[in-house]
Coordinates of N, CA and C in Angstrom, one line a residue:
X1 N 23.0 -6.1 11.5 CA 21.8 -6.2 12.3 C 22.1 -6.5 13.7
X2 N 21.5 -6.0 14.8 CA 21.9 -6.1 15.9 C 20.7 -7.0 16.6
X3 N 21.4 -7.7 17.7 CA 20.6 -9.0 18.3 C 19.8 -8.1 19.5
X4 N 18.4 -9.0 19.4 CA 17.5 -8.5 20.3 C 17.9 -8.5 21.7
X5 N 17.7 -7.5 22.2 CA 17.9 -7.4 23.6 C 16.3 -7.2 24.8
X6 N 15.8 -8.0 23.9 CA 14.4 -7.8 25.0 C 14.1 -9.2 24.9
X7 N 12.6 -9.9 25.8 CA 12.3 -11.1 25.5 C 10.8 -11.5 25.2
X8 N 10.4 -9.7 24.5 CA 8.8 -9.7 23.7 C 9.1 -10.4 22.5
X9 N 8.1 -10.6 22.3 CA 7.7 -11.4 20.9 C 8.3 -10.5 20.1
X10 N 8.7 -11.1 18.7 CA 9.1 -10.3 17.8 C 8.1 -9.6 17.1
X11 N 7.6 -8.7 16.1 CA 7.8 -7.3 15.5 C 7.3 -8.0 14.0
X12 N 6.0 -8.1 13.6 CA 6.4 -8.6 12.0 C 5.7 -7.7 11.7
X13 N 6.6 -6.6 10.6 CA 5.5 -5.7 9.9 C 5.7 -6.1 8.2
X14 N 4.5 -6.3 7.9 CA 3.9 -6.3 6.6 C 3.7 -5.2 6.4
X15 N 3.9 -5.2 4.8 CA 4.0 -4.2 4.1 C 2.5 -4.2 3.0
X16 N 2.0 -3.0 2.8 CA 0.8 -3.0 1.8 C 1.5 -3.5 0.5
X17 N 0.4 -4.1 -0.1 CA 0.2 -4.1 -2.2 C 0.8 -2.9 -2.6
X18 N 1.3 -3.0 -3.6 CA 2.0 -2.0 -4.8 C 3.2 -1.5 -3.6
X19 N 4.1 -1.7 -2.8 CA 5.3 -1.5 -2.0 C 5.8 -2.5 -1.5
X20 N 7.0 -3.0 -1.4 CA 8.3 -4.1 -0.7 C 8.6 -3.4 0.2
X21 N 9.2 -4.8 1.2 CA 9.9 -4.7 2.4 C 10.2 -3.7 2.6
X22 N 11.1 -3.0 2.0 CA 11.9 -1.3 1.8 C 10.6 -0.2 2.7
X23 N 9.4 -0.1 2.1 CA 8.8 0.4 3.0 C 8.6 0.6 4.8
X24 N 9.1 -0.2 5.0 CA 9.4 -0.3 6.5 C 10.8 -0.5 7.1
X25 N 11.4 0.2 6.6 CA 13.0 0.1 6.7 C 13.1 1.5 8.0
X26 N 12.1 2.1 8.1 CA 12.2 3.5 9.2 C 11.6 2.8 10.5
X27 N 10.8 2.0 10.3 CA 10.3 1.1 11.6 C 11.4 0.2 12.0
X28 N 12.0 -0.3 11.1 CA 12.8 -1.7 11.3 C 14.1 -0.8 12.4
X29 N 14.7 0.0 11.7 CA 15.5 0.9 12.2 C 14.9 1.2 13.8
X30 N 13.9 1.9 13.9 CA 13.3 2.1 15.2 C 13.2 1.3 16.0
X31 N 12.5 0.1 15.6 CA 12.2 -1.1 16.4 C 13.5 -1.4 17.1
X32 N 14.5 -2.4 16.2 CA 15.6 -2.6 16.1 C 16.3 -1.7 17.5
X33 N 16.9 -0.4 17.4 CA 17.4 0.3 18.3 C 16.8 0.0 19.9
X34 N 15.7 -0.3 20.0 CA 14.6 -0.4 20.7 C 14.7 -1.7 21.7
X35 N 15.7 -2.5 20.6 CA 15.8 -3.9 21.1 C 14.9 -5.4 20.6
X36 N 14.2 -4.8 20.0 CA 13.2 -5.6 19.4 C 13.8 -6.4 17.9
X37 N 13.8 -7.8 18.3 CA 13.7 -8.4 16.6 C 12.4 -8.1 16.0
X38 N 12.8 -7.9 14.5 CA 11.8 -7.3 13.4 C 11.8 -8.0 12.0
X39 N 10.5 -8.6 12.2 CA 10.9 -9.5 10.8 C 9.6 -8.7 9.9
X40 N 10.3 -8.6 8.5 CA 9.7 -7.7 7.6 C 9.8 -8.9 6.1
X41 N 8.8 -9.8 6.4 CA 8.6 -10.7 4.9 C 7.8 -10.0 4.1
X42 N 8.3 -10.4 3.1 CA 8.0 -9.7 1.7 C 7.3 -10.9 0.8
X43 N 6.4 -10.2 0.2 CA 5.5 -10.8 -0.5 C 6.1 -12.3 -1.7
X44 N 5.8 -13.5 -2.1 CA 5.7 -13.8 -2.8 C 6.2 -13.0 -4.3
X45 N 7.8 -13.1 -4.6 CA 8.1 -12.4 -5.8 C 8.4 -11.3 -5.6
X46 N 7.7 -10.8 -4.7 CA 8.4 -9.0 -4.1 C 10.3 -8.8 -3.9
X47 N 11.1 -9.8 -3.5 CA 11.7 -9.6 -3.2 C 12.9 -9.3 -3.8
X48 N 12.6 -8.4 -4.9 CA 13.4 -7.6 -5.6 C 13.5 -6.2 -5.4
X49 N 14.5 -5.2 -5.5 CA 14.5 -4.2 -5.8 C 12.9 -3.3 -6.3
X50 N 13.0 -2.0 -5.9 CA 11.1 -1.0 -6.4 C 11.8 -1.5 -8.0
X51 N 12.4 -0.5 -8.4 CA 12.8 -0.7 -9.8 C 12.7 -1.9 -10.3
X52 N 13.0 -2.8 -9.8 CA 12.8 -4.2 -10.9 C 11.6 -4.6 -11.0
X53 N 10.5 -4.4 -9.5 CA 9.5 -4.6 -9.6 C 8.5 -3.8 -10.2
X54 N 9.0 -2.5 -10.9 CA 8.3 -1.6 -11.6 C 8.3 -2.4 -13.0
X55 N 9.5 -2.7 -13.4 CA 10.0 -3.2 -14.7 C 9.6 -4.4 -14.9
X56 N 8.4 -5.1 -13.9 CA 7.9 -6.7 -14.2 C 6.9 -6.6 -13.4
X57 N 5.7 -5.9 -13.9 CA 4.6 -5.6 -13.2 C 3.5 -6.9 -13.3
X58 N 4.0 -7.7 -14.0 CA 3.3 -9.4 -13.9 C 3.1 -9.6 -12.7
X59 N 4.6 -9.6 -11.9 CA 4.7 -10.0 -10.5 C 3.3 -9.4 -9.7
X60 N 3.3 -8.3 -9.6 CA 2.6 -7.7 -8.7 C 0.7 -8.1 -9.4
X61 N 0.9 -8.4 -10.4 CA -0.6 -8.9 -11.3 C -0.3 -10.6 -10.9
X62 N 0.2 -11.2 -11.1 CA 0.2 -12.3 -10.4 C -0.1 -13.1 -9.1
X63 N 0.2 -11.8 -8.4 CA 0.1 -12.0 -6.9 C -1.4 -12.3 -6.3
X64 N -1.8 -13.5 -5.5 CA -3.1 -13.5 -5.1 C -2.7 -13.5 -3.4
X65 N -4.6 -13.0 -3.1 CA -4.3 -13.1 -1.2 C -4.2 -14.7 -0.8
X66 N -4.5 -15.2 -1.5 CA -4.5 -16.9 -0.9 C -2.6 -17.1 -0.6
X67 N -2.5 -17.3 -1.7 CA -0.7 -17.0 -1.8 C 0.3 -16.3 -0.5
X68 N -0.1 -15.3 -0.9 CA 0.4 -14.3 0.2 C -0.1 -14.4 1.3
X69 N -1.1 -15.2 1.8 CA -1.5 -15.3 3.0 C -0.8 -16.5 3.5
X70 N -0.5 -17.2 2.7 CA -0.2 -18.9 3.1 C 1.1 -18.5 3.3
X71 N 1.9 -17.9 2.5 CA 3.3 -16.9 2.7 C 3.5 -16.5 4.0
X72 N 2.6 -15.3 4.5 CA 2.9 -14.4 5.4 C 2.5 -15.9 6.7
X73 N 2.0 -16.2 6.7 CA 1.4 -18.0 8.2 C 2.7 -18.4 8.1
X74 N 3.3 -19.0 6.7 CA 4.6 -19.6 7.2 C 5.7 -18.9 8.0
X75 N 5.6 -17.6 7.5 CA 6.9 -16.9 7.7 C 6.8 -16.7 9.4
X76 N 5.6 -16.6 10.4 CA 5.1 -16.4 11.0 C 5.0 -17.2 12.0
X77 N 4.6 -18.7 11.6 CA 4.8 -19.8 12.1 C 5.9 -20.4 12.4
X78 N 7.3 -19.8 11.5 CA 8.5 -20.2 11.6 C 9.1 -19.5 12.4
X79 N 8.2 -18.5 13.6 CA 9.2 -17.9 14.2 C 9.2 -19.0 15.9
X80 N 9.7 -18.4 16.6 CA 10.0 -19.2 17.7 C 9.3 -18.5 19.0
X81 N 8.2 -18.4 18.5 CA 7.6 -17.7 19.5 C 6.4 -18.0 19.1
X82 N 4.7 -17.8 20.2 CA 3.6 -18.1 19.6 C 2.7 -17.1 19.4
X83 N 3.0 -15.6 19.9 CA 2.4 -14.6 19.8 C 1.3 -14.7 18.3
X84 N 2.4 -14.6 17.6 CA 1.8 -13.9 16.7 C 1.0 -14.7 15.9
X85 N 1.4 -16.3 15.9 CA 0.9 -17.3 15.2 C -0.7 -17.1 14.9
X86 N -1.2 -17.0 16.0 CA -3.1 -17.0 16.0 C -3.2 -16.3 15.0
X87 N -2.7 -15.2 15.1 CA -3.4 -13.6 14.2 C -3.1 -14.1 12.6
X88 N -1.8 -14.3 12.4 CA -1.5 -15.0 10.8 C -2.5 -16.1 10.8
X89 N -3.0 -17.0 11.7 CA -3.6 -18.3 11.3 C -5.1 -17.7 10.9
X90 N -5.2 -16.5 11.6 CA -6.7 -16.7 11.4 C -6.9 -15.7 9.9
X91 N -6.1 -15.1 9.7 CA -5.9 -14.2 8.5 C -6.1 -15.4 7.4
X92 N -5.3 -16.0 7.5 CA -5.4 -17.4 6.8 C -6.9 -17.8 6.6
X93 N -7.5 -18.4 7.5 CA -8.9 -19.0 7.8 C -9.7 -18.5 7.0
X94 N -10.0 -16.8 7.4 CA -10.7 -15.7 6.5 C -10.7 -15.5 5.2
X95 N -9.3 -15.8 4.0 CA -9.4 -15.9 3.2 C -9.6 -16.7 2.3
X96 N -9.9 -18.6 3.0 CA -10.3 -19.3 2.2 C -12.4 -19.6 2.5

């Protein structure tokens, strides 16, 4: 992984339901070259392999937006920057 060479906020792409992190592996690549840090958190339980998660479709039935919202604020909140904080906080707000 190569270190950011800009001093924008970082890059968080979320990935839709029924797909993992892996889906944005062509942006990350992009971004990344770009100079940009890119944080790509992955759902609650997602972070396995498509195949495994095909093979334990619980996971993906298990999965609620409260969860994965409270997920995606932390991951968000833990970065070191405040850009993006609002937008995760209020994503949050909305879903309870």
């Amino acid at each position: 992984m190569s270190e950011p060479t800009t001093t924008a906020p970082p890059i968080v792409l979320i990935h839709g339901l029924w797909m993992t992190a892996r889906s944005r592996d062509r942006w990350v690549q992009y971004y990344r070259a770009k100079g940009y840090e890119v944080v790509v958190p992955t759902y609650p339980g997602f972070g396995i392999e498509v195949e495994a998660l095909r093979e334990k479709p619980e996971i993906i039935a298990a999965a609620s937006v409260p969860e994965t919202l409270d997920h995606l604020s932390d991951v968000v909140e833990n970065l070191d920057r405040t850009t993006g904080r609002r937008c995760c906080s209020s994503w949050a707000a909305r879903a309870t």
